[in-house]
Amino acid sequence: MPRWLQAVCAGLILLGAGYVYMNLPFVTKRMRVTLEFVVDGKPVSASGVVEATINKRWEWLSLSTAGAGWRGEAIPIELADHGILFAVFAYALPLDQRGKQRVGGHPATMLVAAFNPLKRRTNRGSLGGLTQSHINKIWWLAGTAEVPNEEWPILIRFANISDPNSAHGIEPDNLESVLGPNIRLNRVYLTIVAEPLTSGIIKRLPWLDQFPTSNPLFTGRLGVRAGDLGLGSMHFRRP
């Protein structure tokens, strides 16, 4: 084999090894996300199975030491006579008039915050600082854990469920100010499972097919200074 070809092969091997190192180690966990409400004094719950993937990165090549992805669907919540809400993932409400932004739970940060493999007292859902040891701990997670309220998913309500532009985002721990004093979200918890991802949201929101994940944005209106709600189909369905 010519030396130049040997050099090319060696370079490709090094590139391949570098690619593997940049994308591994990783961990993928499936979990059932359950939201428990009290509606008119009665318990109401909804749940769905989603999947979270956490990838370790070289810190000097990224602002974070880990990357995250997820698969699954938003969780519909039937609130009896009060209509339906959708718990969406990895979505941030725009800044309000006080300059506050609410970031809804990404399945990966929910997982880390709930089981807290880094043993943090605050900001438990941050992926910064994850090491190989933490990744190994996440591989072996099992059981059920409660999600801190700062990592709860944002809740979406449609004034007209047939119209994606009628979407409104609601802070999950501030339901009473929007929907009335008889509705509150009590807790959110995760259970590690080996089950299929929950599907079927297209039956409730058939217009999602008009917004492929490769071109995800549509807009709804919020009663906040930021105006448009950058809500995308990828917040409701990520295959």
Coordinates of N, CA and C in Angstrom, one line a residue:
M1 N 0.8 -1.2 0.0 CA 0.0 0.0 0.0 C 0.9 1.3 0.0
P2 N 0.6 2.2 -0.9 CA 1.5 3.4 -0.9 C 1.4 4.2 0.4
R3 N 2.5 4.9 0.7 CA 2.6 5.6 2.0 C 1.5 6.6 2.1
W4 N 1.2 7.3 1.0 CA 0.2 8.4 1.0 C -1.2 7.8 1.4
L5 N -1.5 6.5 0.9 CA -2.7 5.9 1.2 C -2.7 5.4 2.7
Q6 N -1.6 5.0 3.1 CA -1.5 4.6 4.6 C -1.7 5.8 5.5
A7 N -1.2 7.0 5.0 CA -1.4 8.2 5.8 C -2.9 8.6 5.8
V8 N -3.5 8.5 4.7 CA -5.0 8.8 4.6 C -5.8 7.9 5.5
C9 N -5.5 6.6 5.4 CA -6.2 5.6 6.3 C -6.0 5.9 7.7
A10 N -4.7 6.2 8.1 CA -4.4 6.6 9.5 C -5.2 7.8 9.9
G11 N -5.2 8.8 9.0 CA -6.0 10.0 9.4 C -7.4 9.8 9.6
L12 N -8.0 8.9 8.7 CA -9.4 8.6 8.8 C -9.7 7.8 10.1
I13 N -8.8 6.9 10.5 CA -8.9 6.2 11.8 C -8.9 7.2 12.9
L14 N -8.0 8.1 12.9 CA -7.9 9.1 14.0 C -9.1 10.0 14.0
L15 N -9.6 10.4 12.8 CA -10.9 11.2 12.8 C -12.0 10.4 13.4
G16 N -12.1 9.1 13.0 CA -13.2 8.2 13.5 C -13.1 8.0 15.0
A17 N -11.8 7.9 15.5 CA -11.7 7.7 17.0 C -12.0 9.0 17.7
G18 N -11.7 10.1 17.1 CA -12.0 11.4 17.7 C -13.5 11.6 17.7
Y19 N -14.2 11.2 16.7 CA -15.6 11.3 16.6 C -16.3 10.5 17.7
V20 N -15.8 9.2 17.9 CA -16.4 8.4 18.9 C -16.1 9.0 20.3
Y21 N -14.9 9.5 20.5 CA -14.6 10.1 21.8 C -15.5 11.3 22.1
M22 N -15.8 12.1 21.1 CA -16.6 13.3 21.3 C -18.0 13.0 21.5
N23 N -18.5 11.8 21.1 CA -19.9 11.5 21.3 C -20.2 10.4 22.3
L24 N -19.1 9.8 22.8 CA -19.2 8.8 23.9 C -18.3 9.2 25.0
P25 N -18.5 8.9 26.2 CA -19.6 8.0 26.7 C -20.9 8.8 26.7
F26 N -22.0 8.1 26.6 CA -23.3 8.7 26.6 C -24.2 7.8 27.5
V27 N -25.4 8.3 27.8 CA -26.3 7.5 28.5 C -27.7 7.9 28.0
T28 N -28.6 6.9 27.8 CA -29.9 7.1 27.4 C -30.9 6.3 28.4
K29 N -31.8 7.1 28.9 CA -32.8 6.5 29.9 C -34.2 6.8 29.5
R30 N -35.1 5.8 29.6 CA -36.5 6.1 29.4 C -37.2 6.2 30.8
M31 N -38.1 7.1 30.8 CA -38.8 7.4 32.1 C -40.2 7.8 31.8
R32 N -41.0 7.4 32.8 CA -42.4 7.9 32.8 C -42.5 9.1 33.6
V33 N -43.0 10.2 32.9 CA -43.2 11.5 33.6 C -44.6 11.6 34.0
T34 N -44.9 11.8 35.3 CA -46.2 11.9 35.8 C -46.4 13.2 36.5
L35 N -47.5 13.9 36.1 CA -47.9 15.2 36.7 C -49.2 14.9 37.5
E36 N -49.2 15.4 38.8 CA -50.3 15.2 39.7 C -50.9 16.6 40.0
F37 N -52.2 16.8 39.6 CA -52.9 18.0 39.9 C -54.0 17.8 40.9
V38 N -54.5 18.9 41.4 CA -55.7 19.0 42.2 C -56.7 19.9 41.4
V39 N -57.8 19.4 41.0 CA -58.8 20.1 40.2 C -60.1 20.1 40.9
D40 N -60.6 21.2 41.3 CA -61.9 21.3 42.1 C -61.9 20.3 43.2
G41 N -60.7 20.3 43.9 CA -60.6 19.4 45.1 C -60.4 17.9 44.8
K42 N -60.3 17.5 43.6 CA -60.1 16.1 43.2 C -58.8 15.9 42.5
P43 N -58.1 14.8 42.8 CA -56.9 14.5 42.1 C -57.0 14.2 40.7
V44 N -56.2 14.7 39.9 CA -56.1 14.4 38.4 C -54.7 14.2 38.1
S45 N -54.4 13.1 37.3 CA -53.0 12.9 36.9 C -52.9 12.5 35.5
A46 N -51.7 12.8 34.9 CA -51.4 12.4 33.5 C -50.0 12.0 33.4
S47 N -49.7 11.1 32.5 CA -48.3 10.7 32.4 C -48.0 10.3 30.9
G48 N -46.7 10.2 30.7 CA -46.2 9.7 29.4 C -44.8 9.3 29.5
V49 N -44.4 8.4 28.6 CA -43.0 7.9 28.6 C -42.2 8.7 27.5
V50 N -41.1 9.2 28.0 CA -40.1 9.9 27.1 C -38.7 9.4 27.3
E51 N -37.8 9.8 26.5 CA -36.4 9.3 26.5 C -35.5 10.5 26.6
A52 N -34.5 10.4 27.4 CA -33.5 11.4 27.6 C -32.1 10.8 27.2
T53 N -31.3 11.6 26.5 CA -29.9 11.2 26.2 C -29.0 12.3 26.7
I54 N -27.9 11.9 27.4 CA -26.9 12.9 27.8 C -25.6 12.4 27.2
N55 N -24.9 13.3 26.6 CA -23.6 13.1 26.0 C -22.5 13.9 26.6
K56 N -21.4 13.3 27.0 CA -20.3 14.0 27.6 C -19.6 14.7 26.4
R57 N -19.0 16.0 26.7 CA -18.2 16.7 25.7 C -16.9 17.1 26.3
W58 N -16.0 17.4 25.5 CA -14.8 18.1 25.9 C -15.1 19.5 26.3
E59 N -14.8 19.8 27.6 CA -15.1 21.2 28.1 C -14.5 22.3 27.3
W60 N -13.3 22.1 26.8 CA -12.6 23.2 26.1 C -13.2 23.4 24.7
L61 N -14.1 22.5 24.2 CA -14.7 22.6 22.9 C -16.1 23.1 23.0
S62 N -16.6 23.3 24.2 CA -18.0 23.6 24.4 C -18.2 24.5 25.7
L63 N -19.3 25.3 25.7 CA -19.6 26.0 26.9 C -20.1 25.1 28.0
S64 N -20.5 23.9 27.6 CA -21.1 23.0 28.6 C -20.2 21.7 28.6
T65 N -20.2 21.0 29.6 CA -19.5 19.7 29.6 C -20.4 18.5 29.2
A66 N -21.6 18.8 28.9 CA -22.5 17.8 28.4 C -23.5 18.3 27.4
G67 N -24.0 17.5 26.5 CA -25.1 17.8 25.6 C -26.3 16.9 25.9
A68 N -27.4 17.3 25.5 CA -28.6 16.6 25.8 C -29.6 16.5 24.7
G69 N -30.3 15.4 24.5 CA -31.3 15.2 23.5 C -32.5 14.5 24.2
W70 N -33.6 14.5 23.5 CA -34.7 13.7 24.0 C -35.6 13.3 22.8
R71 N -36.4 12.2 23.1 CA -37.4 11.8 22.2 C -38.7 11.6 23.0
G72 N -39.9 11.7 22.2 CA -41.1 11.4 22.9 C -42.2 12.5 22.5
E73 N -43.2 12.6 23.3 CA -44.3 13.6 23.0 C -44.7 14.3 24.2
A74 N -45.3 15.5 24.0 CA -45.9 16.3 25.1 C -47.0 15.4 25.7
I75 N -47.3 15.8 27.0 CA -48.3 15.0 27.7 C -49.6 15.8 27.8
P76 N -50.7 15.3 27.3 CA -52.0 15.9 27.4 C -52.6 15.7 28.8
I77 N -53.2 16.7 29.4 CA -53.8 16.7 30.7 C -55.2 17.1 30.6
E78 N -56.2 16.2 30.8 CA -57.6 16.5 30.8 C -58.0 17.1 32.2
L79 N -58.5 18.3 32.2 CA -58.8 19.0 33.5 C -60.3 19.1 33.7
A80 N -61.0 18.0 33.4 CA -62.5 17.9 33.6 C -63.1 19.1 32.8
D81 N -63.9 19.9 33.5 CA -64.6 21.0 32.9 C -63.7 22.2 32.5
H82 N -62.4 22.1 32.8 CA -61.5 23.2 32.6 C -60.7 23.1 31.3
G83 N -61.0 22.1 30.5 CA -60.3 21.9 29.2 C -59.1 21.0 29.3
I84 N -58.2 21.3 28.4 CA -57.0 20.4 28.3 C -55.8 21.3 28.3
L85 N -54.7 20.8 28.9 CA -53.4 21.4 28.9 C -52.4 20.4 28.3
F86 N -51.3 20.9 27.8 CA -50.2 20.0 27.3 C -48.9 20.4 28.1
A87 N -48.3 19.4 28.7 CA -47.0 19.6 29.3 C -46.0 19.4 28.2
V88 N -45.2 20.5 27.8 CA -44.2 20.4 26.8 C -42.8 20.4 27.4
F89 N -41.9 19.9 26.6 CA -40.5 19.7 27.1 C -39.5 20.6 26.4
A90 N -38.5 21.0 27.1 CA -37.4 21.8 26.5 C -37.9 23.1 25.9
Y91 N -38.8 23.8 26.6 CA -39.3 25.0 26.1 C -39.2 26.1 27.1
A92 N -38.8 27.3 26.7 CA -38.6 28.4 27.6 C -39.6 29.5 27.3
L93 N -40.4 29.9 28.3 CA -41.3 31.1 28.2 C -40.4 32.4 28.0
P94 N -40.9 33.3 27.1 CA -40.2 34.5 26.9 C -40.1 35.3 28.2
L95 N -39.2 36.3 28.2 CA -39.1 37.2 29.4 C -40.4 37.9 29.7
D96 N -40.8 38.0 31.0 CA -42.0 38.8 31.3 C -41.6 40.2 31.7
Q97 N -42.5 41.0 32.1 CA -42.2 42.4 32.4 C -41.2 42.6 33.5
R98 N -41.0 41.6 34.3 CA -40.0 41.7 35.4 C -38.6 41.2 34.9
G99 N -38.5 40.8 33.6 CA -37.3 40.3 33.1 C -37.0 38.9 33.5
K100 N -38.1 38.2 33.9 CA -38.0 36.8 34.3 C -38.3 35.8 33.2
Q101 N -37.5 34.8 33.0 CA -37.8 33.8 32.0 C -37.9 32.4 32.7
R102 N -39.0 31.7 32.4 CA -39.2 30.4 32.9 C -38.8 29.4 31.9
V103 N -37.8 28.5 32.2 CA -37.4 27.5 31.3 C -38.0 26.2 31.8
G104 N -38.8 25.6 30.8 CA -39.5 24.3 31.2 C -38.5 23.2 31.1
G105 N -38.8 22.1 31.8 CA -37.9 21.0 31.9 C -37.6 20.3 30.6
H106 N -36.3 20.1 30.4 CA -35.8 19.2 29.4 C -35.8 17.8 30.0
P107 N -36.2 16.8 29.3 CA -36.2 15.5 30.0 C -34.8 15.1 30.6
A108 N -33.7 15.5 30.0 CA -32.4 15.2 30.5 C -32.2 16.0 31.8
T109 N -32.5 17.3 31.8 CA -32.3 18.1 33.1 C -33.3 17.7 34.1
M110 N -34.5 17.2 33.8 CA -35.4 16.7 34.7 C -34.8 15.5 35.4
L111 N -34.2 14.6 34.6 CA -33.7 13.4 35.1 C -32.5 13.7 36.1
V112 N -31.6 14.6 35.7 CA -30.5 14.9 36.5 C -31.0 15.6 37.8
A113 N -32.0 16.5 37.7 CA -32.4 17.2 38.9 C -33.2 16.3 39.8
A114 N -33.9 15.3 39.3 CA -34.7 14.4 40.2 C -33.8 13.5 40.9
F115 N -32.9 12.8 40.2 CA -32.0 11.8 40.9 C -30.7 12.4 41.4
N116 N -30.4 13.6 40.9 CA -29.3 14.4 41.5 C -28.0 13.6 41.6
P117 N -27.4 13.0 40.6 CA -26.2 12.2 40.7 C -25.0 13.1 41.1
L118 N -25.1 14.4 40.9 CA -24.0 15.3 41.2 C -24.0 15.8 42.7
K119 N -25.1 15.4 43.4 CA -25.4 15.8 44.8 C -25.3 17.3 45.0
R120 N -25.9 18.0 44.1 CA -26.0 19.5 44.2 C -27.1 19.9 45.1
R121 N -27.0 21.0 45.8 CA -28.0 21.5 46.6 C -28.9 22.5 45.9
T122 N -28.3 23.2 44.9 CA -29.0 24.1 44.0 C -28.7 23.8 42.6
N123 N -29.6 24.4 41.7 CA -29.3 24.2 40.3 C -29.0 22.8 39.9
R124 N -29.9 21.9 40.5 CA -29.6 20.4 40.3 C -29.7 19.9 38.9
G125 N -30.5 20.6 38.1 CA -30.7 20.1 36.7 C -29.6 20.5 35.7
S126 N -28.7 21.3 36.1 CA -27.6 21.7 35.2 C -26.8 20.5 34.8
L127 N -26.4 20.5 33.5 CA -25.6 19.4 33.0 C -24.1 19.7 33.1
G128 N -23.8 21.0 33.5 CA -22.4 21.4 33.6 C -21.7 20.6 34.7
G129 N -20.5 20.2 34.5 CA -19.7 19.5 35.5 C -19.9 18.0 35.5
L130 N -20.7 17.4 34.5 CA -20.9 16.0 34.5 C -19.6 15.3 34.1
T131 N -19.2 14.3 34.8 CA -17.9 13.5 34.5 C -18.3 12.1 34.1
Q132 N -17.3 11.3 33.8 CA -17.5 9.9 33.5 C -18.2 9.2 34.6
S133 N -17.8 9.6 35.8 CA -18.4 8.9 37.0 C -19.8 9.2 37.1
H134 N -20.2 10.5 36.8 CA -21.7 10.8 36.9 C -22.4 10.1 35.8
I135 N -21.9 10.0 34.6 CA -22.5 9.3 33.5 C -22.7 7.8 33.9
N136 N -21.7 7.2 34.5 CA -21.9 5.8 35.0 C -23.0 5.7 36.0
K137 N -23.1 6.7 36.9 CA -24.2 6.6 37.9 C -25.6 6.7 37.2
I138 N -25.7 7.6 36.2 CA -26.9 7.7 35.5 C -27.3 6.4 34.8
W139 N -26.3 5.7 34.2 CA -26.6 4.4 33.6 C -27.4 3.5 34.6
W140 N -27.1 3.5 35.9 CA -27.6 2.6 36.8 C -28.8 3.1 37.6
L141 N -29.3 4.3 37.2 CA -30.5 4.8 37.9 C -31.7 3.9 37.8
A142 N -32.5 3.8 38.8 CA -33.7 3.0 38.8 C -34.6 3.6 39.8
G143 N -35.9 3.2 39.7 CA -36.9 3.7 40.7 C -37.6 5.0 40.3
T144 N -38.1 5.7 41.3 CA -38.9 6.9 41.2 C -38.3 8.0 42.0
A145 N -38.3 9.2 41.4 CA -37.8 10.4 42.1 C -38.6 11.6 41.7
E146 N -38.8 12.6 42.6 CA -39.6 13.8 42.4 C -38.7 14.8 41.7
V147 N -39.4 15.5 40.8 CA -38.7 16.6 40.0 C -38.9 17.9 40.8
P148 N -37.8 18.7 41.1 CA -37.9 20.0 41.7 C -38.8 20.9 40.8
N149 N -39.6 21.8 41.4 CA -40.5 22.6 40.6 C -39.8 23.5 39.6
E150 N -38.6 23.9 39.8 CA -37.9 24.7 38.8 C -37.6 23.9 37.5
E151 N -37.8 22.6 37.5 CA -37.6 21.8 36.3 C -38.9 21.2 35.8
W152 N -40.0 21.7 36.3 CA -41.3 21.2 35.8 C -41.5 21.7 34.3
P153 N -42.2 20.8 33.5 CA -42.5 21.3 32.1 C -43.4 22.5 32.1
I154 N -43.2 23.3 31.1 CA -44.2 24.4 30.8 C -45.5 23.8 30.4
L155 N -46.6 24.4 30.7 CA -47.9 24.0 30.3 C -48.5 24.9 29.2
I156 N -49.0 24.3 28.2 CA -49.6 25.0 27.1 C -51.1 24.8 27.0
R157 N -51.8 26.0 26.8 CA -53.2 25.9 26.7 C -53.6 26.6 25.3
F158 N -54.5 26.0 24.6 CA -55.0 26.6 23.3 C -56.4 27.2 23.5
A159 N -56.5 28.4 23.1 CA -57.9 29.0 23.2 C -58.8 28.3 22.2
N160 N -58.2 27.9 21.1 CA -58.9 27.0 20.1 C -57.9 25.9 19.7
I161 N -58.2 24.7 20.1 CA -57.2 23.6 19.9 C -57.0 23.3 18.5
S162 N -57.8 23.8 17.6 CA -57.6 23.6 16.1 C -56.7 24.7 15.5
D163 N -56.3 25.7 16.3 CA -55.5 26.8 15.8 C -54.2 26.9 16.6
P164 N -53.1 26.5 16.0 CA -51.8 26.5 16.7 C -51.4 27.9 17.2
N165 N -51.9 28.9 16.5 CA -51.5 30.3 16.9 C -52.3 30.8 18.1
S166 N -53.2 30.0 18.6 CA -53.9 30.4 19.8 C -53.3 29.8 21.1
A167 N -52.0 29.4 21.0 CA -51.3 28.8 22.2 C -50.9 29.8 23.2
H168 N -51.1 29.5 24.4 CA -50.6 30.3 25.5 C -49.8 29.5 26.5
G169 N -48.6 30.0 26.9 CA -47.8 29.3 27.8 C -48.1 29.7 29.3
I170 N -48.1 28.7 30.2 CA -48.4 29.0 31.6 C -47.3 28.4 32.4
E171 N -46.8 29.2 33.4 CA -45.9 28.6 34.4 C -46.6 27.5 35.2
P172 N -46.0 26.4 35.3 CA -46.7 25.3 36.0 C -46.9 25.5 37.5
D173 N -46.2 26.3 38.1 CA -46.4 26.6 39.5 C -47.2 27.9 39.7
N174 N -47.8 28.4 38.6 CA -48.6 29.6 38.7 C -50.0 29.4 38.0
L175 N -50.5 28.2 38.1 CA -51.8 27.9 37.4 C -52.9 28.7 37.9
E176 N -53.0 28.9 39.2 CA -54.1 29.5 39.8 C -54.4 30.9 39.3
S177 N -53.3 31.7 39.0 CA -53.5 33.0 38.5 C -54.1 33.1 37.1
V178 N -53.9 32.0 36.4 CA -54.4 31.9 35.0 C -55.7 31.2 34.9
L179 N -55.8 30.0 35.6 CA -57.0 29.1 35.4 C -57.9 29.2 36.6
G180 N -57.6 29.9 37.6 CA -58.5 30.0 38.8 C -58.0 29.3 40.0
P181 N -58.5 29.5 41.2 CA -58.0 29.0 42.4 C -58.2 27.5 42.6
N182 N -59.0 26.9 41.8 CA -59.4 25.5 42.0 C -58.5 24.5 41.2
I183 N -57.4 25.0 40.6 CA -56.5 24.2 39.9 C -55.1 24.4 40.3
R184 N -54.4 23.4 40.6 CA -52.9 23.5 40.9 C -52.2 22.2 40.6
L185 N -51.0 22.4 40.3 CA -50.1 21.2 40.0 C -49.3 20.9 41.3
N186 N -49.6 19.8 41.9 CA -49.0 19.4 43.2 C -47.5 18.9 43.0
R187 N -47.3 18.0 42.1 CA -45.9 17.5 42.0 C -45.7 16.8 40.6
V188 N -44.5 16.7 40.3 CA -44.1 16.0 39.0 C -43.0 14.9 39.5
Y189 N -43.1 13.7 39.0 CA -42.1 12.7 39.3 C -41.8 11.8 38.1
L190 N -40.6 11.2 38.2 CA -40.1 10.4 37.1 C -40.0 8.9 37.7
T191 N -40.3 8.0 36.8 CA -40.1 6.6 37.1 C -39.3 6.0 35.9
I192 N -38.1 5.4 36.2 CA -37.3 4.8 35.2 C -38.0 3.5 34.7
V193 N -38.2 3.4 33.4 CA -39.0 2.3 32.8 C -38.3 1.7 31.6
A194 N -38.7 0.6 31.2 CA -38.3 0.0 29.9 C -39.6 -0.3 29.1
E195 N -40.2 0.8 28.7 CA -41.5 0.8 28.0 C -41.4 1.5 26.7
P196 N -42.3 1.3 25.8 CA -42.3 2.1 24.5 C -42.6 3.6 24.8
L197 N -42.1 4.4 24.0 CA -42.4 5.8 24.1 C -43.9 6.0 23.9
T198 N -44.5 6.9 24.6 CA -45.9 7.3 24.5 C -46.1 8.0 23.1
S199 N -47.2 7.6 22.4 CA -47.5 8.2 21.1 C -49.0 8.5 21.1
G200 N -49.4 9.2 20.0 CA -50.8 9.5 19.8 C -51.2 10.9 19.9
I201 N -50.2 11.8 20.1 CA -50.6 13.2 20.2 C -51.2 13.8 18.9
I202 N -50.8 13.2 17.8 CA -51.3 13.7 16.5 C -52.8 13.6 16.4
K203 N -53.4 12.7 17.2 CA -54.9 12.5 17.2 C -55.5 13.7 17.8
R204 N -54.8 14.4 18.8 CA -55.3 15.5 19.5 C -55.0 16.8 18.7
L205 N -53.8 16.8 18.1 CA -53.3 18.0 17.4 C -52.9 17.6 16.0
P206 N -53.9 17.3 15.1 CA -53.6 16.8 13.8 C -52.8 17.8 12.9
W207 N -52.9 19.1 13.3 CA -52.1 20.1 12.5 C -50.6 20.1 12.7
L208 N -50.2 19.2 13.7 CA -48.7 19.1 13.9 C -48.0 18.6 12.6
D209 N -48.7 17.9 11.8 CA -48.1 17.4 10.5 C -47.7 18.5 9.6
Q210 N -48.3 19.7 9.8 CA -48.0 20.9 9.0 C -46.7 21.5 9.3
F211 N -46.1 21.1 10.5 CA -44.9 21.7 11.0 C -43.9 20.6 11.3
P212 N -43.2 20.2 10.2 CA -42.1 19.2 10.4 C -41.1 19.7 11.4
T213 N -40.4 18.8 12.1 CA -39.4 19.2 13.1 C -38.2 19.9 12.4
S214 N -38.0 19.7 11.1 CA -36.9 20.3 10.5 C -37.2 21.8 10.2
N215 N -38.5 22.2 10.3 CA -38.9 23.6 10.1 C -39.9 23.9 11.2
P216 N -39.5 24.0 12.5 CA -40.4 23.8 13.6 C -41.2 24.9 14.1
L217 N -40.9 26.2 13.7 CA -41.5 27.3 14.5 C -42.9 27.7 13.9
F218 N -43.8 27.8 14.8 CA -45.0 28.6 14.6 C -45.1 29.5 15.8
T219 N -46.0 30.4 15.8 CA -46.1 31.4 16.9 C -47.5 31.4 17.5
G220 N -47.5 31.6 18.8 CA -48.8 31.9 19.5 C -48.6 33.2 20.2
R221 N -49.5 33.7 20.9 CA -49.4 35.0 21.5 C -49.4 34.8 23.1
L222 N -48.6 35.6 23.7 CA -48.5 35.6 25.2 C -48.8 37.0 25.7
G223 N -49.4 37.1 26.8 CA -49.6 38.4 27.4 C -48.4 38.9 28.1
V224 N -47.3 38.9 27.5 CA -46.0 39.4 28.1 C -45.3 40.3 27.1
R225 N -44.3 41.0 27.6 CA -43.6 42.0 26.7 C -43.0 41.4 25.5
A226 N -42.5 40.1 25.6 CA -41.8 39.5 24.5 C -42.7 39.2 23.3
G227 N -44.0 39.2 23.5 CA -44.9 39.1 22.4 C -45.0 37.6 21.9
D228 N -44.4 37.4 20.8 CA -44.6 36.0 20.1 C -44.0 34.9 21.0
L229 N -44.7 33.8 21.0 CA -44.3 32.6 21.7 C -43.5 31.7 20.7
G230 N -42.2 31.5 20.9 CA -41.5 30.7 20.0 C -41.7 29.2 20.2
L231 N -42.9 28.8 20.0 CA -43.3 27.4 20.3 C -43.2 26.6 19.0
G232 N -42.6 25.4 19.1 CA -42.4 24.7 17.9 C -43.0 23.3 18.0
S233 N -43.1 22.6 16.8 CA -43.6 21.3 16.8 C -42.7 20.4 17.6
M234 N -41.4 20.7 17.6 CA -40.5 19.8 18.3 C -40.7 19.9 19.8
H235 N -41.5 20.8 20.3 CA -41.8 20.8 21.8 C -42.9 19.8 22.1
F236 N -43.7 19.5 21.0 CA -44.8 18.6 21.2 C -44.5 17.1 20.8
R237 N -43.6 17.0 19.8 CA -43.3 15.7 19.3 C -41.9 15.7 18.7
R238 N -41.1 14.7 19.3 CA -39.7 14.6 18.8 C -39.4 13.1 18.6
P239 N -39.4 12.7 17.3 CA -39.3 11.2 17.1 C -37.8 10.8 17.3

